[in-house]
Amino acid sequence: MTDNHLLNEVYEEPAALRRIYDAYVAHDDLALNQAAELLRKSAPVYFAGMATSEYASFSASSLLNGNGRVNFVYDASELMYYALPTLKPGACLVLVSQSGNSAEIVHLLEELDGQFPLVGLYNNEDSVLAAGANIGLPLYAGPQ
């Protein structure tokens, strides 16, 4: 390891990807299968996060778009302040937050108050998002 925090995170990526593979693919994870089933039956799917957590949603959005699935990616605060009234029955949300305690995500969970099924992607299993998600998918990324 080096004194450069960013470079250390880059060096850590192969190990993080192995942890994710081991947790979700090698062991046919129940929560991942439940999340996939929820996304299959929900329309539309709303993704939300802040900064890199928001950007991480674009790959999943592209995959859904390529399969004809209607979905939207929002900055969590934009979803909370401008798009919540547009959510319709049958929708589900995928909230992404490495800490699981981002202020916008916490506020969004309060506003949603369990009205829609929710998949949470987080790194901190003791977080507000982990507790508030119907289906939780830890990121296994290691300490932030």
PDB file of C-alpha atoms in Angstrom:
ATOM      1  CA  MET A   1       0.000   0.000   0.000  1.00  0.00           C
ATOM      2  CA  THR A   2       1.001   3.616  -0.476  1.00  0.00           C
ATOM      3  CA  ASP A   3       0.427   6.943   1.265  1.00  0.00           C
ATOM      4  CA  ASN A   4      -1.963   7.851  -1.559  1.00  0.00           C
ATOM      5  CA  HIS A   5      -5.560   7.101  -0.461  1.00  0.00           C
ATOM      6  CA  LEU A   6      -6.962   7.158  -4.009  1.00  0.00           C
ATOM      7  CA  LEU A   7      -4.280   4.820  -5.312  1.00  0.00           C
ATOM      8  CA  ASN A   8      -4.914   2.444  -2.398  1.00  0.00           C
ATOM      9  CA  GLU A   9      -8.595   2.306  -3.349  1.00  0.00           C
ATOM     10  CA  VAL A  10      -7.656   1.444  -6.927  1.00  0.00           C
ATOM     11  CA  TYR A  11      -5.375  -1.355  -5.669  1.00  0.00           C
ATOM     12  CA  GLU A  12      -8.246  -2.636  -3.489  1.00  0.00           C
ATOM     13  CA  GLU A  13     -10.685  -2.996  -6.419  1.00  0.00           C
ATOM     14  CA  PRO A  14      -9.759  -6.575  -7.436  1.00  0.00           C
ATOM     15  CA  ALA A  15     -10.298  -7.806  -3.870  1.00  0.00           C
ATOM     16  CA  ALA A  16     -13.611  -5.932  -3.633  1.00  0.00           C
ATOM     17  CA  LEU A  17     -14.783  -7.472  -6.908  1.00  0.00           C
ATOM     18  CA  ARG A  18     -13.848 -10.934  -5.583  1.00  0.00           C
ATOM     19  CA  ARG A  19     -15.898 -10.298  -2.423  1.00  0.00           C
ATOM     20  CA  ILE A  20     -18.886  -9.240  -4.511  1.00  0.00           C
ATOM     21  CA  TYR A  21     -18.539 -12.250  -6.814  1.00  0.00           C
ATOM     22  CA  ASP A  22     -18.226 -14.628  -3.866  1.00  0.00           C
ATOM     23  CA  ALA A  23     -21.227 -13.123  -2.094  1.00  0.00           C
ATOM     24  CA  TYR A  24     -23.640 -12.835  -5.008  1.00  0.00           C
ATOM     25  CA  VAL A  25     -22.608 -15.071  -7.894  1.00  0.00           C
ATOM     26  CA  ALA A  26     -20.682 -18.011  -6.475  1.00  0.00           C
ATOM     27  CA  HIS A  27     -23.331 -18.656  -3.828  1.00  0.00           C
ATOM     28  CA  ASP A  28     -26.520 -17.803  -5.776  1.00  0.00           C
ATOM     29  CA  ASP A  29     -27.543 -15.142  -3.251  1.00  0.00           C
ATOM     30  CA  LEU A  30     -31.200 -15.132  -2.161  1.00  0.00           C
ATOM     31  CA  ALA A  31     -31.393 -11.342  -1.723  1.00  0.00           C
ATOM     32  CA  LEU A  32     -29.978 -10.741  -5.212  1.00  0.00           C
ATOM     33  CA  ASN A  33     -32.550 -13.122  -6.686  1.00  0.00           C
ATOM     34  CA  GLN A  34     -35.332 -11.377  -4.748  1.00  0.00           C
ATOM     35  CA  ALA A  35     -34.136  -7.983  -6.005  1.00  0.00           C
ATOM     36  CA  ALA A  36     -34.051  -9.266  -9.596  1.00  0.00           C
ATOM     37  CA  GLU A  37     -37.601 -10.610  -9.273  1.00  0.00           C
ATOM     38  CA  LEU A  38     -38.819  -7.308  -7.824  1.00  0.00           C
ATOM     39  CA  LEU A  39     -37.236  -5.374 -10.698  1.00  0.00           C
ATOM     40  CA  ARG A  40     -38.801  -7.769 -13.232  1.00  0.00           C
ATOM     41  CA  LYS A  41     -42.324  -7.204 -11.923  1.00  0.00           C
ATOM     42  CA  SER A  42     -42.054  -3.461 -11.181  1.00  0.00           C
ATOM     43  CA  ALA A  43     -42.695  -0.660 -13.599  1.00  0.00           C
ATOM     44  CA  PRO A  44     -41.104   1.745 -13.656  1.00  0.00           C
ATOM     45  CA  VAL A  45     -37.909   1.338 -11.659  1.00  0.00           C
ATOM     46  CA  TYR A  46     -36.438   4.460 -10.053  1.00  0.00           C
ATOM     47  CA  PHE A  47     -32.742   4.599  -9.153  1.00  0.00           C
ATOM     48  CA  ALA A  48     -31.454   7.294  -6.814  1.00  0.00           C
ATOM     49  CA  GLY A  49     -28.188   8.160  -5.137  1.00  0.00           C
ATOM     50  CA  MET A  50     -25.828  11.049  -4.612  1.00  0.00           C
ATOM     51  CA  ALA A  51     -22.676  11.705  -6.675  1.00  0.00           C
ATOM     52  CA  THR A  52     -20.869   8.442  -7.497  1.00  0.00           C
ATOM     53  CA  SER A  53     -23.742   6.442  -6.010  1.00  0.00           C
ATOM     54  CA  GLU A  54     -26.041   8.063  -8.559  1.00  0.00           C
ATOM     55  CA  TYR A  55     -23.555   7.498 -11.388  1.00  0.00           C
ATOM     56  CA  ALA A  56     -23.255   3.825 -10.490  1.00  0.00           C
ATOM     57  CA  SER A  57     -26.951   3.443 -11.348  1.00  0.00           C
ATOM     58  CA  PHE A  58     -26.484   4.372 -15.004  1.00  0.00           C
ATOM     59  CA  SER A  59     -25.046   0.969 -15.944  1.00  0.00           C
ATOM     60  CA  ALA A  60     -28.033  -0.851 -14.475  1.00  0.00           C
ATOM     61  CA  SER A  61     -30.335   1.669 -16.142  1.00  0.00           C
ATOM     62  CA  SER A  62     -28.709   0.996 -19.511  1.00  0.00           C
ATOM     63  CA  LEU A  63     -29.187  -2.754 -19.081  1.00  0.00           C
ATOM     64  CA  LEU A  64     -32.859  -2.256 -18.244  1.00  0.00           C
ATOM     65  CA  ASN A  65     -33.284   0.150 -21.186  1.00  0.00           C
ATOM     66  CA  GLY A  66     -31.710  -2.425 -23.498  1.00  0.00           C
ATOM     67  CA  ASN A  67     -34.384  -4.869 -22.410  1.00  0.00           C
ATOM     68  CA  GLY A  68     -37.252  -2.438 -22.908  1.00  0.00           C
ATOM     69  CA  ARG A  69     -37.757  -1.736 -19.182  1.00  0.00           C
ATOM     70  CA  VAL A  70     -38.827   1.768 -18.239  1.00  0.00           C
ATOM     71  CA  ASN A  71     -36.593   3.253 -15.564  1.00  0.00           C
ATOM     72  CA  PHE A  72     -35.256   6.557 -14.345  1.00  0.00           C
ATOM     73  CA  VAL A  73     -32.060   7.627 -12.601  1.00  0.00           C
ATOM     74  CA  TYR A  74     -32.263  10.579 -10.212  1.00  0.00           C
ATOM     75  CA  ASP A  75     -30.057  12.498  -7.893  1.00  0.00           C
ATOM     76  CA  ALA A  76     -31.672  11.536  -4.560  1.00  0.00           C
ATOM     77  CA  SER A  77     -32.514  15.138  -3.685  1.00  0.00           C
ATOM     78  CA  GLU A  78     -34.125  15.734  -7.099  1.00  0.00           C
ATOM     79  CA  LEU A  79     -36.248  12.635  -6.649  1.00  0.00           C
ATOM     80  CA  MET A  80     -37.254  13.750  -3.177  1.00  0.00           C
ATOM     81  CA  TYR A  81     -38.097  17.361  -4.020  1.00  0.00           C
ATOM     82  CA  TYR A  82     -39.380  17.135  -7.585  1.00  0.00           C
ATOM     83  CA  ALA A  83     -40.269  13.617  -8.689  1.00  0.00           C
ATOM     84  CA  LEU A  84     -41.906  11.918  -5.682  1.00  0.00           C
ATOM     85  CA  PRO A  85     -45.382  12.990  -6.823  1.00  0.00           C
ATOM     86  CA  THR A  86     -44.806  11.176 -10.130  1.00  0.00           C
ATOM     87  CA  LEU A  87     -44.287   7.756  -8.497  1.00  0.00           C
ATOM     88  CA  LYS A  88     -47.131   5.438  -9.385  1.00  0.00           C
ATOM     89  CA  PRO A  89     -48.335   2.146  -7.931  1.00  0.00           C
ATOM     90  CA  GLY A  90     -46.256  -0.699  -9.327  1.00  0.00           C
ATOM     91  CA  ALA A  91     -43.006   1.262  -9.154  1.00  0.00           C
ATOM     92  CA  CYS A  92     -40.025   0.258  -7.081  1.00  0.00           C
ATOM     93  CA  LEU A  93     -36.968   2.166  -5.983  1.00  0.00           C
ATOM     94  CA  VAL A  94     -33.313   1.248  -5.908  1.00  0.00           C
ATOM     95  CA  LEU A  95     -31.450   3.533  -3.524  1.00  0.00           C
ATOM     96  CA  VAL A  96     -27.661   3.525  -3.638  1.00  0.00           C
ATOM     97  CA  SER A  97     -25.450   4.945  -0.886  1.00  0.00           C
ATOM     98  CA  GLN A  98     -22.040   3.644   0.074  1.00  0.00           C
ATOM     99  CA  SER A  99     -22.451   4.847   3.650  1.00  0.00           C
ATOM    100  CA  GLY A 100     -26.169   4.080   3.715  1.00  0.00           C
ATOM    101  CA  ASN A 101     -26.518   7.220   5.807  1.00  0.00           C
ATOM    102  CA  SER A 102     -26.380   9.992   3.191  1.00  0.00           C
ATOM    103  CA  ALA A 103     -28.607  12.843   4.376  1.00  0.00           C
ATOM    104  CA  GLU A 104     -30.623  12.825   1.152  1.00  0.00           C
ATOM    105  CA  ILE A 105     -31.179   9.058   1.306  1.00  0.00           C
ATOM    106  CA  VAL A 106     -32.235   9.233   4.961  1.00  0.00           C
ATOM    107  CA  HIS A 107     -34.682  12.050   4.171  1.00  0.00           C
ATOM    108  CA  LEU A 108     -35.992  10.180   1.121  1.00  0.00           C
ATOM    109  CA  LEU A 109     -36.654   7.074   3.227  1.00  0.00           C
ATOM    110  CA  GLU A 110     -38.613   9.223   5.680  1.00  0.00           C
ATOM    111  CA  GLU A 111     -40.660  10.745   2.864  1.00  0.00           C
ATOM    112  CA  LEU A 112     -41.368   7.385   1.214  1.00  0.00           C
ATOM    113  CA  ASP A 113     -42.457   5.853   4.532  1.00  0.00           C
ATOM    114  CA  GLY A 114     -42.654   2.347   3.069  1.00  0.00           C
ATOM    115  CA  GLN A 115     -45.073   3.288   0.263  1.00  0.00           C
ATOM    116  CA  PHE A 116     -43.003   1.532  -2.417  1.00  0.00           C
ATOM    117  CA  PRO A 117     -40.840  -1.573  -2.432  1.00  0.00           C
ATOM    118  CA  LEU A 118     -37.234  -0.611  -2.003  1.00  0.00           C
ATOM    119  CA  VAL A 119     -33.913  -2.234  -2.865  1.00  0.00           C
ATOM    120  CA  GLY A 120     -30.979  -0.739  -0.978  1.00  0.00           C
ATOM    121  CA  LEU A 121     -27.339  -0.940  -2.078  1.00  0.00           C
ATOM    122  CA  TYR A 122     -24.995   0.097   0.712  1.00  0.00           C
ATOM    123  CA  ASN A 123     -21.648  -0.668   2.253  1.00  0.00           C
ATOM    124  CA  ASN A 124     -22.611  -0.141   5.904  1.00  0.00           C
ATOM    125  CA  GLU A 125     -24.917  -2.907   7.118  1.00  0.00           C
ATOM    126  CA  ASP A 126     -25.737  -0.875  10.250  1.00  0.00           C
ATOM    127  CA  SER A 127     -26.996   2.081   8.198  1.00  0.00           C
ATOM    128  CA  VAL A 128     -30.397   3.706   7.882  1.00  0.00           C
ATOM    129  CA  LEU A 129     -30.655   2.436   4.292  1.00  0.00           C
ATOM    130  CA  ALA A 130     -29.863  -1.131   5.347  1.00  0.00           C
ATOM    131  CA  ALA A 131     -32.610  -0.952   7.968  1.00  0.00           C
ATOM    132  CA  GLY A 132     -35.133   0.722   5.654  1.00  0.00           C
ATOM    133  CA  ALA A 133     -34.733  -1.420   2.534  1.00  0.00           C
ATOM    134  CA  ASN A 134     -37.111  -4.274   1.786  1.00  0.00           C
ATOM    135  CA  ILE A 135     -34.215  -6.026   0.084  1.00  0.00           C
ATOM    136  CA  GLY A 136     -30.666  -5.142   1.035  1.00  0.00           C
ATOM    137  CA  LEU A 137     -27.587  -5.716  -1.095  1.00  0.00           C
ATOM    138  CA  PRO A 138     -24.325  -4.894   0.663  1.00  0.00           C
ATOM    139  CA  LEU A 139     -21.559  -3.617  -1.612  1.00  0.00           C
ATOM    140  CA  TYR A 140     -18.723  -5.394   0.246  1.00  0.00           C
ATOM    141  CA  ALA A 141     -16.415  -2.535  -0.731  1.00  0.00           C
ATOM    142  CA  GLY A 142     -14.543  -2.354   2.550  1.00  0.00           C
ATOM    143  CA  PRO A 143     -14.105   0.732   4.710  1.00  0.00           C
ATOM    144  CA  GLN A 144     -14.864   4.066   3.052  1.00  0.00           C
TER     145      GLN A 144
END
